[in-house]
Amino acid sequence: MQISVYVSATLRTFVNRKAKIEIEGNNVRKILERLQDEYPESKALFEEDGTLKPFVSVYLNEERVSEQSETSVQEGDQILLLPAIAGGAPAESVISDERRKQVALDDSEIERFNKHLMLREIGVKGQKRIKAAKVLIIGLGSLGSPVVQYLAAAGVGTIGIADFDEVSLGNLQSQVIHGTRDVHRPKIASARDSIKAINPKIKIETHNEKLEVDNIADIIEDYDIIVDCTDNYKSRYLINDACVLLEKPVVFGAMYQFEGQVSVFDAKSGPCFRCQFPAPPPSGLVPTCAEGGVISPLPGIIGSIQANEVLKLIIGGGESLAGKMLVVDTWNNHSSVLRIHKNDNCPICGKNPSITEIETFDYEDFCGLKQEENELLVEAIEAEELAARIEKGDPLTIVDVREPHERAIQRFPNAIVIPIGQLARRQKELDPDVDTIFICREGKRSILAINTLREAGYKGPMYSLKGGIESAKNIIFSNEGAWL
Ligand SMILES: [Zn+2]
């Protein structure tokens, strides 16, 4: 029997870039075994004992199942492989009646929010709750943009914004709260202007600092809801853990290329981010949004759904995405709401948590970001030195491990192209008597490539281009992208 296996965008590089695969089999375990036979690169997603690595989960018809499941599958069933990119009962409002009664709506607000007041589900009570609410948006990039806009337009009384970055030209394709004249301004300043332009009555609190273990609790403490609009695993785990400990709901959004995820993590009543994704993928294995790209309206779609979830938590009603994850694939117009479950062994929200304070947890190490370790393990070459060696005509092999769309933007001449997943079996193409230089966008995936080859037994000298193509741009390429 042929079963459709849907593969989430970030994992498609392991299955020849296919979104949907038909695989013969009558239970989940057999289908996943056959997947590894037919797509050998997908073996990277599995441990040696055949279990999936912790950053991947498998769903059968929208319920999470074990990869070893012998449950038989029927004609028309769907299997979904979902990575960390990363309830249901009508909820009570997060705003107490006492706080609601402390706010009043003036005439201009009654006119401004007329279309909310018309809705039976919101009405005056709901609008007062929205005005009384304090919401923190972490990350003012592409997801943060629509969240800021809609929460400001909806009348959230206090909006906190946290970001320490500046606006760049490349941000403007999807970060719609920033404009051309904001380039090089702090995102926080530009976001504040946008909120004021929408509604000058909103109280804005700015947090222009990087979130770390020693400041996050102070930053989030005063808010009712935290909206995670960040783009890296370290921030996501840090936000999750702090919010579990301080009992704050997190409205989570993530995306990659054409696909997005939204969920509400509230450990008081349901699963947290760690329950769903116990560990991040190894650094460099799954491309980030910056490396993978994103279609312009996608953050608008995902961020708007996040803003909608925030409003439902404030109003108190509707079906929230707590205990569920909405997955939207805008390229194939495929979307589903998956159930996610609390993990009793979760290290932060489980029955016997091992993380009881965030100060003692090493987030850098957990997310594989420890630079020193990588530097010890892998030798790097500076772009200047590589350029000089190429010019001298030194014998060396350059291996480009980037994705095809990245190479299309800037080709690295004279490089052979080997995806990381194929390195082990194609190591014969490398000459162990000659230096091999690995290049990627930022210098992270090339380190992973070298470690992969070492594990596969390759003995030749290997170097990572330090900082990747990004750091070599002005040295190896002229402005037009031409070679030297
Ligand atoms: Zn948990």
Coordinates of C-alpha atoms and ligand atoms in Angstrom, one line a residue:
M1 CA 0.0 0.0 0.0
Q2 CA 1.3 3.5 -0.9
I3 CA 1.2 6.0 1.9
S4 CA 1.9 9.8 1.5
V5 CA 4.8 11.0 3.6
Y6 CA 4.8 14.8 3.8
V7 CA 8.3 16.3 4.6
S8 CA 8.5 19.7 6.3
A9 CA 10.6 22.2 4.3
T10 CA 13.7 22.3 6.5
L11 CA 14.0 18.5 6.2
R12 CA 13.6 18.2 2.4
T13 CA 17.3 18.5 1.8
F14 CA 17.5 14.9 3.2
V15 CA 14.9 13.6 0.6
N16 CA 16.0 15.1 -2.7
R17 CA 13.9 18.2 -1.9
K18 CA 10.6 16.5 -2.1
A19 CA 7.6 17.8 -0.2
K20 CA 5.6 14.6 -0.6
I21 CA 6.8 11.1 -1.1
E22 CA 4.8 8.0 -1.8
I23 CA 6.2 5.0 0.2
E24 CA 5.1 1.4 0.2
G25 CA 4.5 -0.1 3.7
N26 CA 1.8 -1.1 6.2
N27 CA 3.1 0.5 9.4
V28 CA 5.1 3.6 10.5
R29 CA 8.3 1.7 11.4
K30 CA 8.4 0.0 8.0
I31 CA 7.7 3.1 6.1
L32 CA 10.5 5.0 7.8
E33 CA 12.9 2.2 7.2
R34 CA 12.0 2.2 3.5
L35 CA 12.4 6.0 3.5
Q36 CA 16.0 5.5 4.6
D37 CA 16.6 2.9 1.9
E38 CA 15.1 5.0 -0.9
Y39 CA 16.6 8.3 0.3
P40 CA 20.0 7.4 1.9
E41 CA 20.6 11.0 3.0
S42 CA 17.6 10.8 5.3
K43 CA 19.7 8.5 7.5
A44 CA 21.1 11.7 9.0
L45 CA 17.8 12.2 10.7
F46 CA 18.0 8.9 12.6
E47 CA 20.2 7.6 15.4
E48 CA 22.1 4.3 14.9
D49 CA 19.4 2.3 16.7
G50 CA 16.8 3.5 14.2
T51 CA 15.1 6.1 16.4
L52 CA 14.6 9.6 15.1
K53 CA 17.0 12.3 16.4
P54 CA 15.3 14.4 19.1
F55 CA 14.7 17.4 16.8
V56 CA 12.4 15.5 14.4
S57 CA 9.0 14.1 15.2
V58 CA 6.6 12.0 13.2
Y59 CA 2.9 12.3 12.9
L60 CA 0.3 9.9 11.7
N61 CA -2.9 11.7 10.7
E62 CA -2.1 14.7 12.9
E63 CA -1.3 12.6 16.0
R64 CA 2.3 12.2 17.1
V65 CA 3.4 8.6 17.0
S66 CA 6.6 6.7 17.8
E67 CA 8.9 6.1 14.8
Q68 CA 8.9 2.4 16.0
S69 CA 5.2 2.3 15.9
E70 CA 3.8 -0.9 14.5
T71 CA 0.3 0.6 14.2
S72 CA -0.9 -0.3 10.8
V73 CA -1.7 2.4 8.3
Q74 CA -4.6 2.5 5.9
E75 CA -5.0 3.7 2.4
G76 CA -5.3 7.5 2.5
D77 CA -3.4 7.9 5.8
Q78 CA -0.8 10.7 5.9
I79 CA 2.5 10.7 7.7
L80 CA 4.3 14.0 8.4
L81 CA 7.9 14.5 9.4
L82 CA 8.3 17.7 11.4
P83 CA 11.4 19.4 12.7
A84 CA 12.0 22.0 15.4
I85 CA 12.2 25.1 13.4
A86 CA 9.8 25.4 16.5
G87 CA -5.5 22.2 24.8
G88 CA -8.2 23.5 22.8
A89 CA -10.8 24.1 25.5
P90 CA -12.1 27.7 25.5
A91 CA -9.7 29.4 27.7
E92 CA -10.2 31.9 30.5
S93 CA -8.9 35.4 30.0
V94 CA -5.4 36.0 31.2
I95 CA -6.7 39.4 32.5
S96 CA -8.5 39.3 35.8
D97 CA -11.8 41.1 36.2
E98 CA -10.2 43.4 38.7
R99 CA -7.7 44.6 36.1
R100 CA -10.4 44.9 33.5
K101 CA -12.5 47.1 35.8
Q102 CA -9.7 49.5 36.3
V103 CA -9.7 50.6 32.6
A104 CA -12.3 52.7 30.8
L105 CA -12.8 53.4 27.1
D106 CA -13.3 57.0 26.0
D107 CA -15.3 58.2 23.1
S108 CA -12.5 58.1 20.6
E109 CA -11.7 54.5 21.6
I110 CA -15.3 53.5 21.3
E111 CA -15.2 54.8 17.7
R112 CA -11.8 53.4 17.0
F113 CA -12.6 49.9 18.2
N114 CA -16.2 49.9 17.0
K115 CA -15.7 46.7 14.9
H116 CA -14.5 44.8 18.0
L117 CA -17.3 46.1 20.1
M118 CA -19.8 44.7 17.6
L119 CA -18.4 41.2 18.1
R120 CA -20.3 39.3 20.7
E121 CA -17.1 37.5 21.6
I122 CA -15.3 40.7 22.3
G123 CA -17.6 43.6 23.2
V124 CA -16.8 46.2 25.8
K125 CA -15.6 43.7 28.3
G126 CA -13.2 42.2 25.8
Q127 CA -11.9 45.5 24.6
K128 CA -11.2 46.6 28.1
R129 CA -9.3 43.4 28.7
I130 CA -7.3 44.2 25.6
K131 CA -6.6 47.7 26.9
A132 CA -5.5 46.3 30.3
A133 CA -3.2 43.7 28.8
K134 CA 0.6 43.9 28.7
V135 CA 2.2 42.0 25.9
L136 CA 5.9 41.6 25.1
I137 CA 7.1 41.0 21.6
I138 CA 10.6 39.5 21.4
G139 CA 12.2 40.1 18.0
L140 CA 11.2 42.9 15.7
G141 CA 12.0 41.2 12.4
S142 CA 9.6 39.7 9.9
L143 CA 7.3 37.9 12.4
G144 CA 7.5 40.7 15.0
S145 CA 6.3 43.2 12.3
P146 CA 2.7 42.0 11.8
V147 CA 2.5 41.1 15.5
V148 CA 3.4 44.7 16.5
Q149 CA 1.0 46.2 13.9
Y150 CA -2.0 44.1 14.8
L151 CA -1.6 44.3 18.5
A152 CA -1.2 48.0 18.3
A153 CA -4.2 48.3 16.0
A154 CA -6.3 46.1 18.2
G155 CA -5.6 48.3 21.2
V156 CA -3.3 46.3 23.5
G157 CA -2.7 48.9 26.2
T158 CA 0.9 48.1 27.0
I159 CA 3.2 46.7 24.3
G160 CA 6.8 45.7 25.2
I161 CA 9.3 45.4 22.3
A162 CA 12.7 43.7 22.7
D163 CA 15.4 43.7 20.1
F164 CA 19.0 44.9 19.9
D165 CA 19.5 44.8 16.1
E166 CA 19.6 47.6 13.5
V167 CA 17.4 47.7 10.3
S168 CA 19.2 46.6 7.2
L169 CA 18.2 46.9 3.5
G170 CA 17.7 43.1 3.3
N171 CA 15.2 43.3 6.1
L172 CA 12.7 45.4 4.1
Q173 CA 11.5 42.5 1.9
S174 CA 9.5 41.1 4.8
Q175 CA 9.8 43.4 7.9
V176 CA 7.0 45.7 7.1
I177 CA 7.2 48.0 10.2
H178 CA 10.5 49.3 9.0
G179 CA 10.9 51.6 5.9
T180 CA 13.8 52.6 3.7
R181 CA 14.6 55.6 5.8
D182 CA 15.0 53.4 8.9
V183 CA 18.0 51.5 7.4
H184 CA 20.8 51.6 10.1
R185 CA 18.3 52.8 12.8
P186 CA 17.7 50.5 15.8
K187 CA 14.7 48.3 15.1
I188 CA 13.3 49.2 18.4
A189 CA 13.2 52.9 17.4
S190 CA 11.5 52.2 14.1
A191 CA 9.0 49.8 15.8
R192 CA 8.2 52.5 18.4
D193 CA 7.4 55.0 15.6
S194 CA 5.2 52.5 13.9
I195 CA 3.2 51.8 17.1
K196 CA 2.8 55.5 17.8
A197 CA 1.7 56.1 14.2
I198 CA -1.1 53.5 14.6
N199 CA -2.2 54.5 18.1
P200 CA -0.4 57.2 20.1
K201 CA -2.2 56.2 23.3
I202 CA -0.4 52.8 23.6
K203 CA 2.1 52.6 26.4
I204 CA 5.4 51.3 24.8
E205 CA 8.2 49.7 26.9
T206 CA 11.5 49.2 25.1
H207 CA 14.1 46.6 25.9
N208 CA 17.1 47.3 23.7
E209 CA 19.3 44.5 24.9
K210 CA 20.2 40.9 24.1
L211 CA 18.2 38.4 26.1
E212 CA 20.5 36.4 28.4
V213 CA 20.0 34.1 31.4
D214 CA 20.7 37.0 33.8
N215 CA 18.2 39.6 32.4
I216 CA 15.3 37.6 30.8
A217 CA 13.4 37.1 34.1
D218 CA 13.4 40.9 34.8
I219 CA 12.3 41.7 31.3
I220 CA 9.4 39.3 31.0
E221 CA 8.2 39.5 34.6
D222 CA 5.6 42.3 34.2
Y223 CA 3.9 41.0 31.0
D224 CA 0.8 38.8 30.7
I225 CA 1.8 37.2 27.4
I226 CA 5.2 36.7 25.6
V227 CA 5.3 36.5 21.8
D228 CA 8.3 34.6 20.5
C229 CA 9.3 36.2 17.2
T230 CA 13.0 35.2 17.4
D231 CA 14.9 33.4 14.8
N232 CA 17.4 31.2 16.7
Y233 CA 17.3 28.2 18.9
K234 CA 19.1 29.7 21.9
S235 CA 16.5 32.5 22.3
R236 CA 13.7 30.1 21.8
Y237 CA 14.8 27.7 24.6
L238 CA 15.8 30.6 26.8
I239 CA 12.3 32.3 26.4
N240 CA 10.6 28.9 26.9
D241 CA 12.4 28.1 30.1
A242 CA 12.0 31.5 31.6
C243 CA 8.3 31.5 30.7
V244 CA 7.7 28.0 32.2
L245 CA 9.4 29.1 35.5
L246 CA 7.5 32.4 35.6
E247 CA 4.3 30.8 34.4
K248 CA 3.8 33.0 31.3
P249 CA 2.1 31.8 28.1
V250 CA 4.3 32.0 25.0
V251 CA 2.8 32.5 21.5
F252 CA 5.3 30.8 19.3
G253 CA 5.8 31.4 15.6
A254 CA 8.5 30.0 13.2
M255 CA 9.0 29.8 9.5
Y256 CA 11.3 28.7 6.7
Q257 CA 10.9 29.5 3.0
F258 CA 7.2 28.8 2.4
E259 CA 6.3 27.1 5.6
G260 CA 5.3 28.3 9.0
Q261 CA 4.4 27.0 12.5
V262 CA 2.3 28.6 15.2
S263 CA 1.6 27.3 18.7
V264 CA 0.8 28.5 22.2
F265 CA 3.0 27.0 24.9
D266 CA 1.6 27.4 28.4
A267 CA 3.2 24.8 30.7
K268 CA 0.5 25.5 33.4
S269 CA -2.0 23.6 31.3
G270 CA -0.2 21.9 28.5
P271 CA 3.1 21.2 26.7
C272 CA 6.0 23.6 26.4
F273 CA 8.5 24.1 23.5
R274 CA 10.9 21.6 25.1
C275 CA 8.1 19.0 25.3
Q276 CA 7.7 19.2 21.6
F277 CA 11.4 19.8 20.7
P278 CA 13.7 18.3 23.4
A279 CA 16.9 19.4 21.6
P280 CA 17.8 21.7 18.7
P281 CA 19.3 20.2 15.6
P282 CA 23.1 20.2 15.5
S283 CA 24.4 23.6 14.6
G284 CA 24.5 24.0 10.9
L285 CA 22.5 20.9 10.0
V286 CA 19.2 22.7 9.3
P287 CA 19.6 26.0 7.5
T288 CA 18.3 29.1 9.3
C289 CA 15.8 31.6 7.8
A290 CA 18.7 33.9 6.8
E291 CA 20.3 31.0 4.9
G292 CA 17.1 29.5 3.5
G293 CA 15.1 32.6 2.6
V294 CA 11.4 33.3 3.1
I295 CA 8.6 34.5 0.8
S296 CA 7.6 38.0 1.7
P297 CA 3.9 37.5 2.8
L298 CA 4.6 34.3 4.9
P299 CA 5.7 36.2 8.1
G300 CA 2.6 38.3 7.6
I301 CA 0.4 35.2 7.6
I302 CA 2.2 33.5 10.5
G303 CA 2.6 36.7 12.6
S304 CA -1.0 37.6 12.1
I305 CA -2.1 34.2 13.4
Q306 CA 0.2 34.8 16.4
A307 CA -1.4 38.2 17.0
N308 CA -4.8 36.5 16.8
E309 CA -3.8 33.9 19.3
V310 CA -2.6 36.6 21.7
L311 CA -6.0 38.4 21.4
K312 CA -7.9 35.2 22.1
L313 CA -5.8 34.6 25.3
I314 CA -6.6 38.2 26.4
I315 CA -10.3 38.1 25.5
G316 CA -10.7 34.6 26.9
G317 CA -12.5 32.4 24.4
G318 CA -12.2 30.5 21.1
E319 CA -10.0 27.5 20.6
S320 CA -6.4 28.3 21.3
L321 CA -3.4 26.6 19.8
A322 CA -2.3 25.5 23.3
G323 CA -1.5 21.8 23.0
K324 CA -1.6 22.1 19.2
M325 CA 0.6 23.3 16.4
L326 CA -0.7 24.8 13.2
V327 CA 1.6 24.0 10.3
V328 CA 1.1 25.9 7.1
D329 CA 2.8 25.2 3.8
T330 CA 1.9 28.1 1.6
W331 CA 3.6 26.7 -1.5
N332 CA 1.5 23.6 -1.7
N333 CA -1.5 25.1 0.2
H334 CA -1.3 22.3 2.7
S335 CA -2.1 23.1 6.4
S336 CA -2.8 21.0 9.4
V337 CA -3.4 21.4 13.1
L338 CA -1.3 18.8 14.9
R339 CA -1.8 17.7 18.5
I340 CA 1.2 18.1 20.8
H341 CA 1.5 16.5 24.2
K342 CA 3.0 17.3 27.5
N343 CA 6.1 15.2 28.1
D344 CA 6.2 14.0 31.7
N345 CA 10.0 13.7 31.4
C346 CA 10.4 17.3 30.1
P347 CA 13.5 18.7 31.9
I348 CA 11.7 22.0 32.6
C349 CA 7.9 21.4 32.9
G350 CA 7.9 17.6 33.6
K351 CA 7.2 15.8 36.8
N352 CA 10.8 15.9 38.0
P353 CA 12.4 18.8 36.3
S354 CA 16.2 19.0 36.1
I355 CA 16.2 22.7 35.1
T356 CA 14.9 24.6 38.1
E357 CA 16.7 27.9 37.4
I358 CA 18.0 29.1 34.1
E359 CA 21.2 30.7 35.4
T360 CA 22.9 27.3 35.7
F361 CA 21.8 26.0 32.3
D362 CA 24.4 26.4 29.5
Y363 CA 22.3 27.5 26.5
E364 CA 25.3 28.1 24.2
D365 CA 26.5 24.6 24.8
F366 CA 23.0 23.1 24.5
C367 CA 22.6 24.8 21.1
G368 CA 26.1 23.8 19.8
L369 CA 27.2 27.5 19.7
K370 CA 30.4 27.1 21.7
Q371 CA 32.9 28.7 19.3
E372 CA 36.1 27.7 21.2
E373 CA 35.2 24.0 20.9
N374 CA 34.7 24.3 17.2
E375 CA 37.9 26.1 16.8
L376 CA 39.8 23.5 18.6
L377 CA 38.3 20.8 16.5
V378 CA 38.4 22.3 13.1
E379 CA 41.2 24.4 11.5
A380 CA 40.0 27.5 9.7
I381 CA 41.5 29.5 6.9
E382 CA 41.1 33.2 6.5
A383 CA 39.6 34.6 3.3
E384 CA 42.8 36.6 2.6
E385 CA 45.0 33.5 2.8
L386 CA 42.6 31.5 0.6
A387 CA 42.7 34.2 -2.0
A388 CA 46.5 34.3 -1.9
R389 CA 46.8 30.6 -2.3
I390 CA 44.3 30.5 -5.2
E391 CA 46.3 33.3 -6.9
K392 CA 49.6 31.4 -6.4
G393 CA 48.0 28.4 -8.0
D394 CA 48.5 26.2 -4.9
P395 CA 47.0 22.8 -5.3
L396 CA 43.9 22.6 -3.2
T397 CA 40.3 21.3 -3.4
I398 CA 37.5 23.7 -2.6
V399 CA 34.2 22.1 -1.6
D400 CA 31.0 24.1 -1.6
V401 CA 28.4 22.7 0.8
R402 CA 25.8 25.4 0.4
E403 CA 22.2 24.9 -0.9
P404 CA 21.6 25.3 -4.7
H405 CA 19.7 28.6 -4.2
E406 CA 22.6 30.1 -2.3
R407 CA 25.0 29.1 -5.0
A408 CA 22.7 30.7 -7.6
I409 CA 23.2 34.0 -5.9
Q410 CA 27.0 33.8 -5.7
R411 CA 28.9 31.0 -7.2
F412 CA 32.3 30.1 -5.9
P413 CA 34.5 29.4 -8.9
N414 CA 36.5 26.2 -9.1
A415 CA 34.6 24.7 -6.2
I416 CA 33.2 21.2 -6.4
V417 CA 29.7 20.9 -5.0
I418 CA 28.9 18.2 -2.4
P419 CA 25.9 18.5 -0.1
I420 CA 26.7 17.6 3.5
G421 CA 24.5 14.5 3.4
Q422 CA 26.5 13.1 0.5
L423 CA 30.0 13.8 1.8
A424 CA 30.6 10.5 3.5
R425 CA 29.9 8.4 0.5
R426 CA 31.6 10.8 -2.0
Q427 CA 34.8 11.2 0.0
K428 CA 36.7 9.4 -2.8
E429 CA 36.3 12.6 -4.9
L430 CA 38.7 14.3 -2.4
D431 CA 42.5 14.0 -2.6
P432 CA 43.9 13.3 0.9
D433 CA 47.4 14.6 -0.2
V434 CA 46.0 18.0 -0.9
D435 CA 44.4 20.6 1.4
T436 CA 40.6 20.6 1.2
I437 CA 38.8 23.9 2.0
F438 CA 35.1 23.8 2.9
I439 CA 32.9 26.8 2.2
C440 CA 29.4 27.7 3.2
R441 CA 27.6 31.0 3.9
E442 CA 28.7 31.8 7.4
G443 CA 31.3 29.2 8.3
K444 CA 29.1 26.9 10.4
R445 CA 28.0 24.3 8.0
S446 CA 31.6 23.9 6.8
I447 CA 32.6 22.9 10.3
L448 CA 29.8 20.4 10.4
A449 CA 31.0 19.1 7.0
I450 CA 34.6 18.5 8.3
N451 CA 33.3 16.7 11.4
T452 CA 31.1 14.6 9.2
L453 CA 34.0 13.5 7.0
R454 CA 36.2 12.8 10.1
E455 CA 33.6 10.6 11.5
A456 CA 33.4 8.8 8.1
G457 CA 37.2 8.2 8.4
Y458 CA 38.6 10.7 5.9
K459 CA 42.2 11.4 6.8
G460 CA 43.3 14.3 4.6
P461 CA 43.9 17.9 5.8
M462 CA 40.7 19.9 5.9
Y463 CA 40.0 23.6 6.6
S464 CA 36.9 25.7 7.0
L465 CA 36.7 29.1 5.3
K466 CA 36.4 31.3 8.4
G467 CA 33.2 33.3 8.4
G468 CA 32.1 31.6 5.1
I469 CA 31.3 33.4 1.9
E470 CA 30.0 36.3 3.9
S471 CA 33.4 37.2 5.2
A472 CA 35.1 36.5 1.9
K473 CA 32.8 38.7 -0.2
N474 CA 35.0 41.7 -0.5
I475 CA 38.2 39.8 -0.7
I476 CA 37.5 37.0 -3.1
F477 CA 34.7 38.6 -5.1
S478 CA 34.6 42.0 -6.7
N479 CA 31.3 44.0 -6.1
E480 CA 29.8 42.4 -9.2
G481 CA 30.3 39.0 -7.7
A482 CA 33.0 38.2 -10.2
W483 CA 36.1 36.2 -9.3
L484 CA 38.9 38.4 -7.9
Ligands
ZN1 ZN 7.9 20.9 28.7

